[in-house]
mmCIF file of C-alpha atoms in Angstrom:
data_model
loop_
_atom_site.group_PDB
_atom_site.id
_atom_site.type_symbol
_atom_site.label_atom_id
_atom_site.label_comp_id
_atom_site.label_asym_id
_atom_site.label_seq_id
_atom_site.Cartn_x
_atom_site.Cartn_y
_atom_site.Cartn_z
ATOM 1 C CA VAL O 1 -71.297 -72.212 70.272
ATOM 2 C CA GLY O 2 -71.972 -72.756 73.707
ATOM 3 C CA GLU O 3 -75.241 -72.405 75.607
ATOM 4 C CA ASP O 4 -74.165 -69.331 77.345
ATOM 5 C CA ASP O 5 -73.450 -67.795 73.978
ATOM 6 C CA VAL O 6 -76.472 -68.738 72.675
ATOM 7 C CA VAL O 7 -78.422 -67.529 76.032
ATOM 8 C CA ASN O 8 -76.413 -64.284 75.781
ATOM 9 C CA GLN O 9 -77.547 -63.466 72.193
ATOM 10 C CA VAL O 10 -81.142 -64.115 72.973
ATOM 11 C CA ASN O 11 -81.001 -62.030 75.828
ATOM 12 C CA SER O 12 -79.207 -59.003 74.052
ATOM 13 C CA GLU O 13 -82.071 -59.493 71.068
ATOM 14 C CA LYS O 14 -85.366 -59.181 73.847
ATOM 15 C CA ASN O 15 -82.974 -55.977 75.170
ATOM 16 C CA HIS O 16 -82.680 -54.341 71.878
ATOM 17 C CA SER O 17 -86.393 -54.920 70.962
ATOM 18 C CA THR O 18 -87.772 -53.758 74.377
ATOM 19 C CA ALA O 19 -85.335 -50.443 73.807
ATOM 20 C CA SER O 20 -86.589 -49.487 70.347
ATOM 21 C CA GLU O 21 -90.668 -50.496 71.349
ATOM 22 C CA ARG O 22 -89.847 -48.122 74.051
ATOM 23 C CA GLU O 23 -88.137 -45.625 71.607
ATOM 24 C CA PHE O 24 -91.039 -46.082 69.589
ATOM 25 C CA LEU O 25 -93.547 -45.184 72.027
ATOM 26 C CA VAL O 26 -91.788 -41.997 73.104
ATOM 27 C CA TYR O 27 -92.006 -41.011 69.610
ATOM 28 C CA ALA O 28 -95.446 -41.555 69.048
ATOM 29 C CA ARG O 29 -96.607 -39.823 72.328
ATOM 30 C CA ARG O 30 -94.444 -36.736 71.118
ATOM 31 C CA TRP O 31 -96.162 -37.111 67.701
ATOM 32 C CA TRP O 32 -99.601 -37.504 69.259
ATOM 33 C CA ASP O 33 -98.890 -34.159 71.611
ATOM 34 C CA GLU O 34 -97.887 -32.118 68.255
ATOM 35 C CA LEU O 35 -101.044 -33.320 66.386
ATOM 36 C CA HIS O 36 -103.130 -32.178 69.046
ATOM 37 C CA SER O 37 -101.573 -28.684 69.292
ATOM 38 C CA ILE O 38 -102.501 -28.182 65.729
ATOM 39 C CA SER O 39 -105.723 -28.148 65.843
ATOM 40 C CA ASP O 40 -108.482 -29.075 68.414
ATOM 41 C CA ILE O 41 -110.299 -31.304 65.522
ATOM 42 C CA PHE O 42 -107.820 -34.001 66.220
ATOM 43 C CA SER O 43 -108.687 -34.400 69.880
ATOM 44 C CA THR O 44 -112.362 -35.789 68.489
ATOM 45 C CA ARG O 45 -111.186 -38.114 65.847
ATOM 46 C CA ASN O 46 -110.270 -41.712 66.400
ATOM 47 C CA ILE O 47 -106.823 -42.203 65.268
ATOM 48 C CA LYS O 48 -105.421 -45.525 65.415
ATOM 49 C CA VAL O 49 -101.789 -45.695 66.046
ATOM 50 C CA PHE O 50 -101.451 -49.469 68.013
ATOM 51 C CA THR O 51 -103.088 -52.633 67.354
ATOM 52 C CA ASN O 52 -102.524 -56.165 69.057
ATOM 53 C CA TYR O 53 -100.518 -58.632 67.303
ATOM 54 C CA ALA O 54 -103.216 -61.673 66.931
ATOM 55 C CA SER O 55 -100.562 -64.002 68.372
ATOM 56 C CA HIS O 56 -100.602 -66.225 71.854
ATOM 57 C CA SER O 57 -99.614 -63.141 73.563
ATOM 58 C CA LEU O 58 -101.936 -60.412 71.632
ATOM 59 C CA LYS O 59 -98.412 -58.022 72.301
ATOM 60 C CA THR O 60 -99.280 -54.248 71.457
ATOM 61 C CA SER O 61 -97.549 -53.529 68.342
ATOM 62 C CA PRO O 62 -97.519 -49.976 65.781
ATOM 63 C CA LEU O 63 -99.880 -50.287 62.877
ATOM 64 C CA THR O 64 -96.614 -49.522 60.630
ATOM 65 C CA SER O 65 -95.414 -52.977 61.693
ATOM 66 C CA PHE O 66 -97.879 -54.805 59.913
ATOM 67 C CA VAL O 67 -96.985 -53.046 56.287
ATOM 68 C CA THR O 68 -93.902 -53.727 54.365
ATOM 69 C CA PRO O 69 -93.174 -53.452 50.593
ATOM 70 C CA LEU O 70 -93.040 -56.838 49.197
ATOM 71 C CA THR O 71 -92.634 -57.566 45.550
ATOM 72 C CA ALA O 72 -94.105 -60.717 43.597
ATOM 73 C CA PRO O 73 -92.104 -60.830 40.308
ATOM 74 C CA ARG O 74 -93.409 -63.241 37.676
ATOM 75 C CA ALA O 75 -96.580 -63.841 39.793
ATOM 76 C CA LEU O 76 -98.318 -60.364 40.222
ATOM 77 C CA ASP O 77 -96.816 -57.892 37.066
ATOM 78 C CA SER O 78 -99.199 -54.668 38.439
ATOM 79 C CA PRO O 79 -100.816 -53.092 40.899
ATOM 80 C CA LEU O 80 -103.943 -54.168 38.796
ATOM 81 C CA GLN O 81 -102.870 -57.596 39.599
ATOM 82 C CA SER O 82 -102.098 -57.358 43.304
ATOM 83 C CA SER O 83 -105.484 -55.836 43.776
ATOM 84 C CA ARG O 84 -107.045 -58.519 42.147
ATOM 85 C CA PHE O 85 -105.233 -61.109 43.982
ATOM 86 C CA VAL O 86 -106.021 -59.622 47.134
ATOM 87 C CA SER O 87 -109.866 -59.404 46.433
ATOM 88 C CA LEU O 88 -109.640 -63.176 45.510
ATOM 89 C CA LEU O 89 -108.549 -63.999 49.271
ATOM 90 C CA THR O 90 -111.427 -64.560 51.536
ATOM 91 C CA TYR O 91 -113.170 -62.283 53.613
ATOM 92 C CA ASP O 92 -113.818 -63.496 57.236
ATOM 93 C CA LYS O 93 -114.990 -60.742 59.497
ATOM 94 C CA ASP O 94 -114.898 -62.741 62.611
ATOM 95 C CA ASP O 95 -111.914 -65.289 62.363
ATOM 96 C CA THR O 96 -109.132 -63.471 64.425
ATOM 97 C CA GLN O 97 -111.776 -62.090 66.986
ATOM 98 C CA GLN O 98 -113.478 -65.687 67.488
ATOM 99 C CA GLN O 99 -109.840 -67.000 67.624
ATOM 100 C CA HIS O 100 -109.317 -64.807 70.884
ATOM 101 C CA HIS O 101 -112.700 -63.803 72.138
ATOM 102 C CA ILE O 102 -112.407 -60.563 71.455
ATOM 103 C CA THR O 103 -114.823 -57.677 69.726
ATOM 104 C CA THR O 104 -114.044 -55.873 66.204
ATOM 105 C CA ASN O 105 -114.910 -52.843 67.948
ATOM 106 C CA THR O 106 -111.669 -50.170 66.693
ATOM 107 C CA THR O 107 -112.136 -48.402 69.938
ATOM 108 C CA SER O 108 -111.678 -51.880 72.028
ATOM 109 C CA GLN O 109 -108.342 -52.650 73.598
ATOM 110 C CA GLY O 110 -108.948 -56.266 72.251
ATOM 111 C CA GLU O 111 -108.872 -56.269 68.336
ATOM 112 C CA ALA O 112 -106.228 -58.114 66.908
ATOM 113 C CA TRP O 113 -104.206 -57.886 63.538
ATOM 114 C CA THR O 114 -102.424 -60.826 61.909
ATOM 115 C CA SER O 115 -99.204 -60.759 60.099
ATOM 116 C CA LEU O 116 -98.992 -60.886 56.563
ATOM 117 C CA LEU O 117 -97.616 -64.328 56.606
ATOM 118 C CA THR O 118 -100.337 -65.570 58.704
ATOM 119 C CA PHE O 119 -103.142 -64.013 56.368
ATOM 120 C CA LEU O 120 -101.381 -65.622 53.388
ATOM 121 C CA CYS O 121 -101.432 -68.928 54.531
ATOM 122 C CA LYS O 122 -104.879 -69.110 56.236
ATOM 123 C CA GLY O 123 -106.149 -67.432 52.962
ATOM 124 C CA LYS O 124 -108.788 -65.441 54.766
ATOM 125 C CA GLY O 125 -108.933 -62.198 56.735
ATOM 126 C CA ASP O 126 -110.926 -59.160 57.968
ATOM 127 C CA TYR O 127 -110.385 -55.745 56.348
ATOM 128 C CA PRO O 128 -107.111 -54.875 57.945
ATOM 129 C CA GLU O 129 -105.556 -57.941 56.789
ATOM 130 C CA HIS O 130 -106.491 -57.281 53.002
ATOM 131 C CA ALA O 131 -105.678 -53.666 53.230
ATOM 132 C CA ASN O 132 -102.186 -54.512 55.154
ATOM 133 C CA LEU O 133 -101.275 -56.949 51.980
ATOM 134 C CA LEU O 134 -102.467 -54.749 49.149
ATOM 135 C CA CYS O 135 -100.920 -51.767 50.485
ATOM 136 C CA SER O 136 -97.772 -53.838 51.098
ATOM 137 C CA LEU O 137 -97.736 -55.254 47.308
ATOM 138 C CA LEU O 138 -98.835 -51.628 45.919
ATOM 139 C CA LEU O 139 -95.505 -50.408 47.902
ATOM 140 C CA GLY O 140 -93.579 -53.319 45.983
ATOM 141 C CA HIS O 141 -94.994 -51.709 42.765
ATOM 142 C CA GLY O 142 -93.541 -48.409 44.108
ATOM 143 C CA LEU O 143 -96.767 -46.517 44.400
ATOM 144 C CA ASP O 144 -97.093 -44.215 47.500
ATOM 145 C CA ALA O 145 -99.548 -46.158 49.347
ATOM 146 C CA TYR O 146 -101.193 -45.877 52.602
ATOM 147 C CA VAL O 147 -103.652 -48.094 54.658
ATOM 148 C CA ALA O 148 -106.497 -45.559 55.184
ATOM 149 C CA LEU O 149 -109.027 -46.718 58.139
ATOM 150 C CA GLY O 150 -111.853 -44.725 58.927
ATOM 151 C CA VAL O 151 -115.669 -44.467 59.588
ATOM 152 C CA ASN O 152 -118.270 -44.444 57.031
ATOM 153 C CA GLU O 153 -121.479 -42.174 56.412
ATOM 154 C CA ALA O 154 -123.675 -44.817 57.943
ATOM 155 C CA GLY O 155 -121.016 -44.761 61.089
ATOM 156 C CA HIS O 156 -119.490 -48.252 60.636
ATOM 157 C CA ARG O 157 -115.744 -48.941 60.520
ATOM 158 C CA SER O 158 -113.981 -48.713 57.022
ATOM 159 C CA THR O 159 -110.841 -49.651 55.652
ATOM 160 C CA CYS O 160 -109.514 -49.252 52.450
ATOM 161 C CA VAL O 161 -105.932 -48.310 50.492
ATOM 162 C CA LEU O 162 -104.837 -44.684 49.380
ATOM 163 C CA THR O 163 -102.307 -44.375 46.551
ATOM 164 C CA ARG O 164 -101.583 -40.849 45.788
ATOM 165 C CA ILE O 165 -100.156 -39.598 42.588
ATOM 166 C CA THR O 166 -98.005 -36.495 42.461
ATOM 167 C CA SER O 167 -97.571 -34.788 38.862
ATOM 168 C CA ASP O 168 -96.881 -31.259 37.911
ATOM 169 C CA ARG O 169 -100.795 -30.569 37.363
ATOM 170 C CA GLY O 170 -101.152 -31.596 41.121
ATOM 171 C CA CYS O 171 -101.738 -34.459 43.512
ATOM 172 C CA SER O 172 -104.449 -37.413 42.713
ATOM 173 C CA VAL O 173 -105.580 -40.122 45.029
ATOM 174 C CA ILE O 174 -106.819 -43.562 44.025
ATOM 175 C CA LEU O 175 -108.903 -45.408 46.955
ATOM 176 C CA TRP O 176 -108.574 -49.395 46.479
ATOM 177 C CA ASP O 177 -111.803 -51.229 47.750
ATOM 178 C CA VAL O 178 -109.854 -54.207 49.014
ATOM 179 C CA LEU O 179 -112.341 -56.452 48.798
ATOM 180 C CA THR O 180 -113.357 -56.187 45.087
ATOM 181 C CA GLY O 181 -110.563 -54.419 43.948
ATOM 182 C CA VAL O 182 -112.527 -51.534 42.531
ATOM 183 C CA ARG O 183 -110.758 -48.142 42.261
ATOM 184 C CA TYR O 184 -112.109 -45.055 43.273
ATOM 185 C CA HIS O 185 -110.431 -41.562 41.838
ATOM 186 C CA GLU O 186 -110.566 -38.391 43.432
ATOM 187 C CA ALA O 187 -108.791 -35.393 42.084
ATOM 188 C CA GLY O 188 -106.904 -33.352 44.738
ATOM 189 C CA PRO O 189 -106.279 -29.599 45.319
#
């Protein structure tokens, strides 16, 4: 394989990646417009679609890129074991932010999330890193799982993992505290 072939392949992959990012941005803008057309209440909510990727470049990435189904056969046999595993990883609120000298405010353009691999290698991270790992593991167990970002009664940022269970009797929701492993069962309508 010649050097020109390698350069051409790298450029081709960069172009494909740029085109995919541009296509997702168009989709996200269309979704955002549709969401706001449904009700005026959505215009007052803080809805996060993108965050910075905690790399040297602080590249902006869609939140969905931080969660992917993970399986850990023979190590984590159940959702409860996965929750316990994630809760054992150290909570370090300021680790990423100190590294990049940025704030942790959710409305700030400077917030940065780390990849699952980086989080696992460091063995510590903030709420989003814990939530992304737990959500990925729960997806790997076949659960309908989502990272839920919001604000609690005190007005502070809150992050948990939400799982939905649908049956003939309706829908139930479980909220998973990512730092303690505690589950809160909510009955749906």
